[in-house]
Amino acid sequence: MLDELVEYAEGYFRHEEEYMCAIGFAGYRAHCQRHRGFEERLAQVRWQHDKGLRGNLPEKLLSFLSDWLVRHIMTEDMNYRAHGGDRGE
């Protein structure tokens, strides 16, 4: 599950970043940095899980993803859409 999430995030983020760049979104660099932070956090979770250091992984992962959904997708992604980037994605 983590591997699929990592692959999906990487592909989606690259697509979104290309689009933000194409529309000239002023917050492009900061938004990309947030994506890198998400990817780093997922890498940490996966490493901890692989080493057996992550108890209750489903609950912790759900909490992390819920926070990301609310904070990033529902708030920060709306900034570039307000810039003229709403393609219905």
XYZ file of N, CA and C in Angstrom:
267
model
N 0.818 -1.181 0.000
C 0.000 0.000 0.000
C 0.872 1.258 0.000
N 1.906 1.263 0.828
C 2.789 2.434 0.870
C 3.507 2.646 -0.456
N 3.955 1.558 -1.064
C 4.642 1.688 -2.346
C 3.728 2.298 -3.398
N 2.487 1.859 -3.439
C 1.538 2.405 -4.401
C 1.246 3.870 -4.123
N 1.129 4.226 -2.852
C 0.887 5.612 -2.478
C 2.061 6.488 -2.895
N 3.275 6.016 -2.678
C 4.472 6.774 -3.066
C 4.494 6.983 -4.579
N 4.249 5.930 -5.335
C 4.247 6.040 -6.799
C 3.168 6.996 -7.286
N 1.973 6.884 -6.710
C 0.883 7.767 -7.103
C 1.235 9.222 -6.798
N 1.722 9.476 -5.597
C 2.042 10.845 -5.193
C 3.104 11.440 -6.105
N 4.143 10.697 -6.395
C 5.209 11.211 -7.245
C 4.676 11.586 -8.620
N 3.889 10.708 -9.219
C 3.329 10.983 -10.544
C 2.365 12.155 -10.523
N 1.487 12.182 -9.542
C 0.511 13.256 -9.449
C 1.190 14.599 -9.189
N 2.160 14.606 -8.269
C 2.847 15.855 -7.950
C 3.563 16.405 -9.176
N 4.247 15.557 -9.935
C 4.963 16.039 -11.123
C 3.977 16.639 -12.123
N 2.852 15.981 -12.316
C 1.828 16.486 -13.233
C 1.311 17.842 -12.749
N 0.990 17.940 -11.472
C 0.480 19.177 -10.899
C 1.523 20.291 -10.991
N 2.775 19.962 -10.741
C 3.839 20.961 -10.781
C 4.049 21.486 -12.201
N 3.986 20.607 -13.178
C 4.101 21.044 -14.573
C 2.967 22.000 -14.920
N 1.786 21.682 -14.448
C 0.629 22.520 -14.717
C 0.767 23.881 -14.036
N 1.176 23.906 -12.768
C 1.351 25.177 -12.055
C 2.393 26.049 -12.762
N 3.437 25.445 -13.235
C 4.477 26.172 -13.951
C 3.901 26.752 -15.246
N 3.119 25.953 -15.958
C 2.541 26.391 -17.229
C 1.580 27.569 -17.068
N 0.870 27.633 -15.948
C -0.071 28.742 -15.751
C 0.591 29.932 -15.066
N 1.869 29.785 -14.720
C 2.605 30.880 -14.102
C 2.211 31.161 -12.668
N 1.898 30.110 -11.919
C 1.483 30.275 -10.530
C 2.641 30.796 -9.692
N 2.421 31.930 -9.025
C 3.476 32.585 -8.250
C 3.960 31.742 -7.068
N 3.109 30.903 -6.505
C 3.489 30.082 -5.363
C 4.061 28.736 -5.744
N 4.498 28.612 -6.981
C 4.978 27.333 -7.523
C 6.090 26.696 -6.681
N 7.133 27.441 -6.383
C 8.280 26.870 -5.655
C 7.893 26.403 -4.253
N 7.140 27.220 -3.547
C 6.718 26.841 -2.190
C 5.816 25.603 -2.234
N 4.957 25.537 -3.213
C 4.057 24.396 -3.343
C 4.867 23.124 -3.621
N 5.851 23.247 -4.481
C 6.716 22.095 -4.779
C 7.459 21.637 -3.530
N 7.895 22.578 -2.704
C 8.582 22.215 -1.465
C 7.650 21.422 -0.540
N 6.378 21.784 -0.515
C 5.422 21.034 0.299
C 5.283 19.604 -0.225
N 5.293 19.468 -1.551
C 5.235 18.126 -2.138
C 6.446 17.307 -1.708
N 7.647 17.909 -1.760
C 8.847 17.188 -1.341
C 8.728 16.781 0.126
N 8.172 17.650 0.952
C 7.980 17.318 2.366
C 7.065 16.125 2.551
N 5.992 16.065 1.772
C 5.069 14.930 1.821
C 5.800 13.652 1.424
N 6.567 13.725 0.341
C 7.302 12.556 -0.128
C 8.326 12.093 0.901
N 9.002 13.040 1.541
C 9.976 12.684 2.576
C 9.281 12.026 3.763
N 8.140 12.550 4.130
C 7.387 11.966 5.252
C 6.956 10.538 4.920
N 6.471 10.323 3.709
C 6.099 8.963 3.310
C 7.302 8.030 3.315
N 8.440 8.532 2.863
C 9.658 7.718 2.864
C 10.041 7.338 4.288
N 9.891 8.264 5.231
C 10.184 7.973 6.637
C 9.239 6.904 7.179
N 7.969 7.044 6.871
C 6.974 6.069 7.342
C 7.303 4.695 6.779
N 7.620 4.648 5.492
C 7.940 3.359 4.867
C 9.195 2.753 5.483
N 10.232 3.565 5.715
C 11.466 3.074 6.318
C 11.186 2.531 7.716
N 10.438 3.285 8.520
C 10.110 2.840 9.873
C 9.303 1.549 9.850
N 8.390 1.462 8.927
C 7.581 0.238 8.803
C 8.464 -0.955 8.423
N 9.347 -0.749 7.453
C 10.238 -1.824 7.015
C 11.170 -2.299 8.128
N 11.533 -1.407 9.034
C 12.416 -1.757 10.146
C 11.639 -2.256 11.361
N 10.321 -2.327 11.247
C 9.505 -2.804 12.357
C 9.339 -1.787 13.468
N 9.561 -0.526 13.153
C 9.488 0.525 14.165
C 8.144 1.242 14.179
N 7.243 0.820 13.365
C 5.989 1.541 13.194
C 4.832 0.680 13.663
N 4.411 0.863 14.919
C 3.226 0.178 15.404
C 1.983 0.916 14.946
N 0.895 0.236 14.827
C -0.372 0.845 14.407
C -0.237 1.651 13.114
N 0.453 1.102 12.139
C 0.684 1.816 10.890
C -0.609 2.302 10.242
N -1.634 1.478 10.114
C -2.848 1.977 9.446
C -3.436 3.222 10.110
N -3.464 3.250 11.431
C -4.029 4.411 12.128
C -3.153 5.646 11.957
N -1.846 5.490 12.064
C -0.934 6.626 11.917
C -0.943 7.141 10.481
N -0.975 6.225 9.532
C -1.007 6.622 8.132
C -2.318 7.329 7.809
N -3.415 6.826 8.321
C -4.709 7.461 8.099
C -4.723 8.874 8.676
N -4.183 9.049 9.847
C -4.118 10.371 10.469
C -3.278 11.327 9.624
N -2.121 10.863 9.187
C -1.226 11.670 8.355
C -1.907 12.060 7.046
N -2.540 11.105 6.389
C -3.193 11.380 5.110
C -4.413 12.274 5.277
N -5.141 12.114 6.366
C -6.293 12.978 6.629
C -5.842 14.420 6.799
N -4.772 14.608 7.547
C -4.227 15.950 7.741
C -3.794 16.542 6.405
N -3.116 15.742 5.590
C -2.661 16.208 4.278
C -3.861 16.596 3.410
N -4.886 15.790 3.413
C -6.066 16.070 2.601
C -6.663 17.421 2.963
N -6.860 17.645 4.232
C -7.482 18.892 4.670
C -6.557 20.081 4.448
N -5.332 19.960 4.905
C -4.413 21.101 4.880
C -3.910 21.412 3.474
N -3.511 20.409 2.738
C -2.885 20.668 1.440
C -3.894 20.685 0.296
N -4.578 19.593 0.117
C -5.444 19.475 -1.054
C -6.622 20.437 -0.982
N -7.279 20.506 0.164
C -8.478 21.331 0.256
C -8.171 22.819 0.495
N -6.933 23.152 0.867
C -6.595 24.546 1.134
C -5.534 25.052 0.161
N -4.352 24.461 0.199
C -3.242 24.971 -0.593
C -3.443 24.783 -2.091
N -4.007 23.652 -2.503
C -4.243 23.450 -3.927
C -5.263 24.445 -4.471
N -6.124 24.941 -3.628
C -7.111 25.918 -4.075
C -6.452 27.240 -4.449
N -5.263 27.513 -3.931
C -4.566 28.752 -4.267
C -4.219 28.820 -5.744
N -3.703 27.740 -6.314
C -3.364 27.815 -7.736
C -4.609 27.696 -8.594
N -5.614 27.056 -8.110
C -6.860 27.015 -8.881
C -7.489 28.392 -8.936
N -7.380 29.146 -7.850
C -7.896 30.514 -7.845
C -7.098 31.410 -8.787
N -5.874 30.991 -9.071
C -4.990 31.742 -9.975
C -5.399 31.554 -11.432
N -6.348 30.690 -11.676
C -6.773 30.417 -13.045
C -6.435 29.003 -13.450
N -6.162 28.185 -12.470
C -5.734 26.839 -12.765
C -6.782 25.778 -12.546
N -8.038 26.110 -12.560
C -9.072 25.107 -12.340
C -9.401 24.390 -13.628
N -8.904 23.167 -13.746
C -9.219 22.349 -14.905
C -10.138 21.209 -14.526
N -10.709 21.285 -13.329
C -11.594 20.223 -12.900
C -10.867 18.990 -12.423
N -9.587 19.140 -12.061
C -8.813 17.979 -11.607
C -9.000 17.770 -10.141
